[in-house]
mmCIF file of C-alpha atoms in Angstrom:
data_model
loop_
_atom_site.group_PDB
_atom_site.id
_atom_site.type_symbol
_atom_site.label_atom_id
_atom_site.label_comp_id
_atom_site.label_asym_id
_atom_site.label_seq_id
_atom_site.Cartn_x
_atom_site.Cartn_y
_atom_site.Cartn_z
ATOM 1 C CA UNK P 1 -19.387 23.222 -1.996
ATOM 2 C CA UNK P 2 -15.673 22.932 -1.169
ATOM 3 C CA UNK P 3 -14.906 26.386 -2.558
ATOM 4 C CA UNK P 4 -17.691 27.922 -0.476
ATOM 5 C CA UNK P 5 -16.499 26.069 2.618
ATOM 6 C CA UNK P 6 -12.878 27.166 2.190
ATOM 7 C CA UNK P 7 -13.710 30.794 1.356
ATOM 8 C CA UNK P 8 -16.166 31.147 4.236
ATOM 9 C CA UNK P 9 -13.737 29.364 6.563
ATOM 10 C CA UNK P 10 -10.878 31.685 5.702
ATOM 11 C CA UNK P 11 -13.123 34.740 6.034
ATOM 12 C CA UNK P 12 -14.150 33.517 9.494
ATOM 13 C CA UNK P 13 -10.542 34.084 10.560
ATOM 14 C CA UNK P 14 -10.405 37.683 9.286
ATOM 15 C CA UNK P 15 -11.658 39.907 6.455
ATOM 16 C CA UNK P 16 -9.734 39.168 3.236
ATOM 17 C CA UNK P 17 -9.617 40.010 -0.437
ATOM 18 C CA UNK P 18 -9.994 37.330 -3.084
ATOM 19 C CA UNK P 19 -6.264 37.576 -3.730
ATOM 20 C CA UNK P 20 -5.461 37.066 -0.033
ATOM 21 C CA UNK P 21 -7.750 34.019 0.054
ATOM 22 C CA UNK P 22 -5.994 32.626 -3.015
ATOM 23 C CA UNK P 23 -2.556 33.284 -1.471
ATOM 24 C CA UNK P 24 -3.542 31.570 1.787
ATOM 25 C CA UNK P 25 -4.754 28.525 -0.133
ATOM 26 C CA UNK P 26 -1.729 28.375 -2.407
ATOM 27 C CA UNK P 27 0.727 28.731 0.473
ATOM 28 C CA UNK P 28 -0.585 25.583 2.124
ATOM 29 C CA UNK P 29 -1.545 23.865 -1.166
ATOM 30 C CA UNK P 30 -5.183 23.890 -0.072
ATOM 31 C CA UNK P 31 -6.109 24.875 -3.609
ATOM 32 C CA UNK P 32 -4.712 21.496 -4.717
ATOM 33 C CA UNK P 33 -6.098 19.174 -2.040
ATOM 34 C CA UNK P 34 -9.448 20.937 -2.034
ATOM 35 C CA UNK P 35 -9.578 21.048 -5.846
ATOM 36 C CA UNK P 36 -10.232 24.779 -6.022
ATOM 37 C CA UNK P 37 -9.620 26.731 -9.212
ATOM 38 C CA UNK P 38 -8.366 30.313 -8.964
ATOM 39 C CA UNK P 39 -11.318 31.871 -10.763
ATOM 40 C CA UNK P 40 -13.833 30.039 -8.608
ATOM 41 C CA UNK P 41 -12.787 32.062 -5.557
ATOM 42 C CA UNK P 42 -13.813 35.359 -7.132
ATOM 43 C CA UNK P 43 -17.005 33.840 -8.526
ATOM 44 C CA UNK P 44 -17.853 32.377 -5.095
ATOM 45 C CA UNK P 45 -17.265 35.733 -3.389
ATOM 46 C CA UNK P 46 -19.632 37.535 -5.775
ATOM 47 C CA UNK P 47 -22.292 34.833 -5.447
ATOM 48 C CA UNK P 48 -21.983 34.715 -1.654
ATOM 49 C CA UNK P 49 -22.224 38.512 -1.525
ATOM 50 C CA UNK P 50 -25.522 38.301 -3.472
ATOM 51 C CA UNK P 51 -26.723 35.622 -1.029
ATOM 52 C CA UNK P 52 -25.869 37.779 1.991
ATOM 53 C CA UNK P 53 -23.174 35.407 3.282
ATOM 54 C CA UNK P 54 -20.373 37.969 2.925
ATOM 55 C CA UNK P 55 -20.297 41.714 2.387
ATOM 56 C CA UNK P 56 -17.848 44.079 0.800
ATOM 57 C CA UNK P 57 -16.042 45.517 3.805
ATOM 58 C CA UNK P 58 -13.673 47.914 2.047
ATOM 59 C CA UNK P 59 -12.228 48.819 -1.329
ATOM 60 C CA UNK P 60 -8.633 49.978 -1.304
ATOM 61 C CA UNK P 61 -7.318 51.733 -4.406
ATOM 62 C CA UNK P 62 -3.627 51.756 -5.309
ATOM 63 C CA UNK P 63 -2.878 53.284 -8.688
ATOM 64 C CA UNK P 64 -4.989 51.541 -11.314
ATOM 65 C CA UNK P 65 -5.811 48.597 -9.065
ATOM 66 C CA UNK P 66 -8.411 48.149 -6.412
ATOM 67 C CA UNK P 67 -8.557 45.560 -3.655
ATOM 68 C CA UNK P 68 -11.975 44.515 -2.408
ATOM 69 C CA UNK P 69 -11.967 43.080 1.107
ATOM 70 C CA UNK P 70 -14.854 40.862 2.183
ATOM 71 C CA UNK P 71 -16.202 40.141 5.647
ATOM 72 C CA UNK P 72 -18.332 37.230 6.815
ATOM 73 C CA UNK P 73 -21.944 37.973 7.865
ATOM 74 C CA UNK P 74 -23.816 36.123 10.613
ATOM 75 C CA UNK P 75 -25.722 34.325 7.885
ATOM 76 C CA UNK P 76 -22.360 33.401 6.329
ATOM 77 C CA UNK P 77 -21.132 32.063 9.667
ATOM 78 C CA UNK P 78 -24.261 29.897 9.952
ATOM 79 C CA UNK P 79 -23.701 28.634 6.380
ATOM 80 C CA UNK P 80 -20.078 27.835 7.228
ATOM 81 C CA UNK P 81 -21.148 25.778 10.243
ATOM 82 C CA UNK P 82 -23.721 23.961 8.077
ATOM 83 C CA UNK P 83 -21.101 23.215 5.401
ATOM 84 C CA UNK P 84 -18.565 21.961 7.965
ATOM 85 C CA UNK P 85 -21.180 19.688 9.523
ATOM 86 C CA UNK P 86 -22.347 18.399 6.111
ATOM 87 C CA UNK P 87 -18.825 17.870 4.777
ATOM 88 C CA UNK P 88 -17.732 16.056 7.912
ATOM 89 C CA UNK P 89 -20.667 13.630 7.663
ATOM 90 C CA UNK P 90 -20.369 12.926 3.908
ATOM 91 C CA UNK P 91 -18.410 9.946 2.624
ATOM 92 C CA UNK P 92 -14.793 10.889 2.155
ATOM 93 C CA UNK P 93 -13.808 7.935 0.001
ATOM 94 C CA UNK P 94 -12.921 9.100 -3.488
ATOM 95 C CA UNK P 95 -12.083 6.622 -6.188
ATOM 96 C CA UNK P 96 -9.773 7.411 -9.106
ATOM 97 C CA UNK P 97 -12.696 6.796 -11.453
ATOM 98 C CA UNK P 98 -10.885 7.727 -14.665
ATOM 99 C CA UNK P 99 -8.041 5.357 -13.854
ATOM 100 C CA UNK P 100 -10.393 2.510 -12.953
ATOM 101 C CA UNK P 101 -12.376 3.009 -16.157
ATOM 102 C CA UNK P 102 -9.155 2.978 -18.207
ATOM 103 C CA UNK P 103 -8.056 -0.246 -16.480
ATOM 104 C CA UNK P 104 -11.213 -1.895 -17.796
ATOM 105 C CA UNK P 105 -9.923 -1.392 -21.340
ATOM 106 C CA UNK P 106 -6.180 -1.574 -20.784
ATOM 107 C CA UNK P 107 -5.919 -4.485 -23.204
ATOM 108 C CA UNK P 108 -6.578 -2.034 -26.057
ATOM 109 C CA UNK P 109 -3.191 -0.332 -25.633
ATOM 110 C CA UNK P 110 0.274 -1.571 -26.515
ATOM 111 C CA UNK P 111 2.414 -2.412 -23.481
ATOM 112 C CA UNK P 112 4.786 0.527 -24.063
ATOM 113 C CA UNK P 113 1.890 3.034 -24.131
ATOM 114 C CA UNK P 114 0.597 1.646 -20.843
ATOM 115 C CA UNK P 115 4.024 1.840 -19.211
ATOM 116 C CA UNK P 116 4.583 5.420 -20.403
ATOM 117 C CA UNK P 117 1.150 6.523 -19.147
ATOM 118 C CA UNK P 118 1.629 4.841 -15.769
ATOM 119 C CA UNK P 119 5.109 6.379 -15.453
ATOM 120 C CA UNK P 120 3.625 9.797 -16.221
ATOM 121 C CA UNK P 121 0.966 9.298 -13.545
ATOM 122 C CA UNK P 122 3.580 8.154 -11.017
ATOM 123 C CA UNK P 123 5.512 11.383 -11.634
ATOM 124 C CA UNK P 124 2.331 13.438 -11.203
ATOM 125 C CA UNK P 125 1.480 11.760 -7.898
ATOM 126 C CA UNK P 126 5.084 12.138 -6.688
ATOM 127 C CA UNK P 127 5.020 15.837 -7.636
ATOM 128 C CA UNK P 128 1.693 16.282 -5.855
ATOM 129 C CA UNK P 129 3.057 14.566 -2.737
ATOM 130 C CA UNK P 130 6.084 16.882 -2.767
ATOM 131 C CA UNK P 131 3.806 19.895 -3.125
ATOM 132 C CA UNK P 132 1.611 18.723 -0.247
ATOM 133 C CA UNK P 133 4.664 18.259 1.973
ATOM 134 C CA UNK P 134 5.841 21.745 1.021
ATOM 135 C CA UNK P 135 2.376 23.071 1.898
ATOM 136 C CA UNK P 136 2.531 21.462 5.315
ATOM 137 C CA UNK P 137 6.006 22.903 5.886
ATOM 138 C CA UNK P 138 4.821 26.374 4.840
ATOM 139 C CA UNK P 139 1.885 26.161 7.220
ATOM 140 C CA UNK P 140 4.172 24.993 10.051
ATOM 141 C CA UNK P 141 6.376 28.045 9.457
ATOM 142 C CA UNK P 142 3.528 30.446 10.193
ATOM 143 C CA UNK P 143 1.598 28.576 12.874
ATOM 144 C CA UNK P 144 1.513 25.610 15.192
ATOM 145 C CA UNK P 145 -0.620 22.966 13.563
ATOM 146 C CA UNK P 146 -3.439 21.580 15.696
ATOM 147 C CA UNK P 147 -3.575 17.789 16.022
ATOM 148 C CA UNK P 148 -6.522 17.453 13.615
ATOM 149 C CA UNK P 149 -4.678 19.422 10.908
ATOM 150 C CA UNK P 150 -1.550 17.287 11.377
ATOM 151 C CA UNK P 151 -3.796 14.228 11.052
ATOM 152 C CA UNK P 152 -5.280 15.598 7.813
ATOM 153 C CA UNK P 153 -1.805 16.111 6.350
ATOM 154 C CA UNK P 154 -0.836 12.600 7.429
ATOM 155 C CA UNK P 155 -3.903 11.264 5.617
ATOM 156 C CA UNK P 156 -3.037 13.251 2.476
ATOM 157 C CA UNK P 157 0.470 11.793 2.505
ATOM 158 C CA UNK P 158 -0.814 8.252 3.066
ATOM 159 C CA UNK P 159 -3.328 8.611 0.212
ATOM 160 C CA UNK P 160 -0.496 9.613 -2.099
ATOM 161 C CA UNK P 161 1.678 6.728 -0.911
ATOM 162 C CA UNK P 162 -1.200 4.280 -1.345
ATOM 163 C CA UNK P 163 -1.744 5.463 -4.914
ATOM 164 C CA UNK P 164 1.986 5.267 -5.643
ATOM 165 C CA UNK P 165 2.107 1.672 -4.368
ATOM 166 C CA UNK P 166 -0.845 0.774 -6.576
ATOM 167 C CA UNK P 167 0.653 2.438 -9.663
ATOM 168 C CA UNK P 168 4.037 0.819 -9.124
ATOM 169 C CA UNK P 169 2.406 -2.602 -8.729
ATOM 170 C CA UNK P 170 0.370 -1.983 -11.872
ATOM 171 C CA UNK P 171 3.523 -1.013 -13.736
ATOM 172 C CA UNK P 172 5.297 -4.145 -12.529
ATOM 173 C CA UNK P 173 2.355 -6.332 -13.524
ATOM 174 C CA UNK P 174 2.272 -4.848 -17.037
ATOM 175 C CA UNK P 175 6.031 -5.156 -17.354
ATOM 176 C CA UNK P 176 6.152 -8.775 -16.121
ATOM 177 C CA UNK P 177 2.952 -10.263 -17.513
ATOM 178 C CA UNK P 178 1.415 -7.813 -19.963
ATOM 179 C CA UNK P 179 -2.339 -7.359 -20.120
ATOM 180 C CA UNK P 180 -4.459 -10.194 -21.391
ATOM 181 C CA UNK P 181 -7.654 -9.392 -23.272
ATOM 182 C CA UNK P 182 -10.863 -10.197 -21.408
ATOM 183 C CA UNK P 183 -12.348 -13.644 -22.008
ATOM 184 C CA UNK P 184 -13.908 -13.650 -25.486
ATOM 185 C CA UNK P 185 -12.390 -10.202 -26.160
ATOM 186 C CA UNK P 186 -9.964 -9.097 -28.826
ATOM 187 C CA UNK P 187 -6.575 -7.557 -28.483
#
């Protein structure tokens, strides 16, 4: 659903090729925060073309390459509005389910393995936060950000900081106290 929403949303601004959509998402790191894989953009465009949401506006040939540009249809615009409305109303709380599941069985790992894994995750979250900040800066270079977009970036940054605080506290807990097996459990 997110890929469809982003692709239709970008096409509502102007006709674009799949590559241009990908570039726009990568510039602002939308591909990361929206969880969109590169190949899914091209797949979504083909599927949405079959559904009558977009149409092939032009094909430009340069040498051995061709660039297909897509345009939003009225049906696509209606679908975009539906997706925006639905996405806005859906719960936006996402839990780090893999991490929480692993915490349930943390006692199975040696302390050093836990610390190394948590350190690795801290680095990943820090790298993601840096990338998100770079995405915001790139977007600010090309346009003035509306208040709601600035608020979204602020939320992204706070989510990262919240996760970093949690991971650092977890690391400290493991370092200071270790992880006790559950009552009646084995280590």
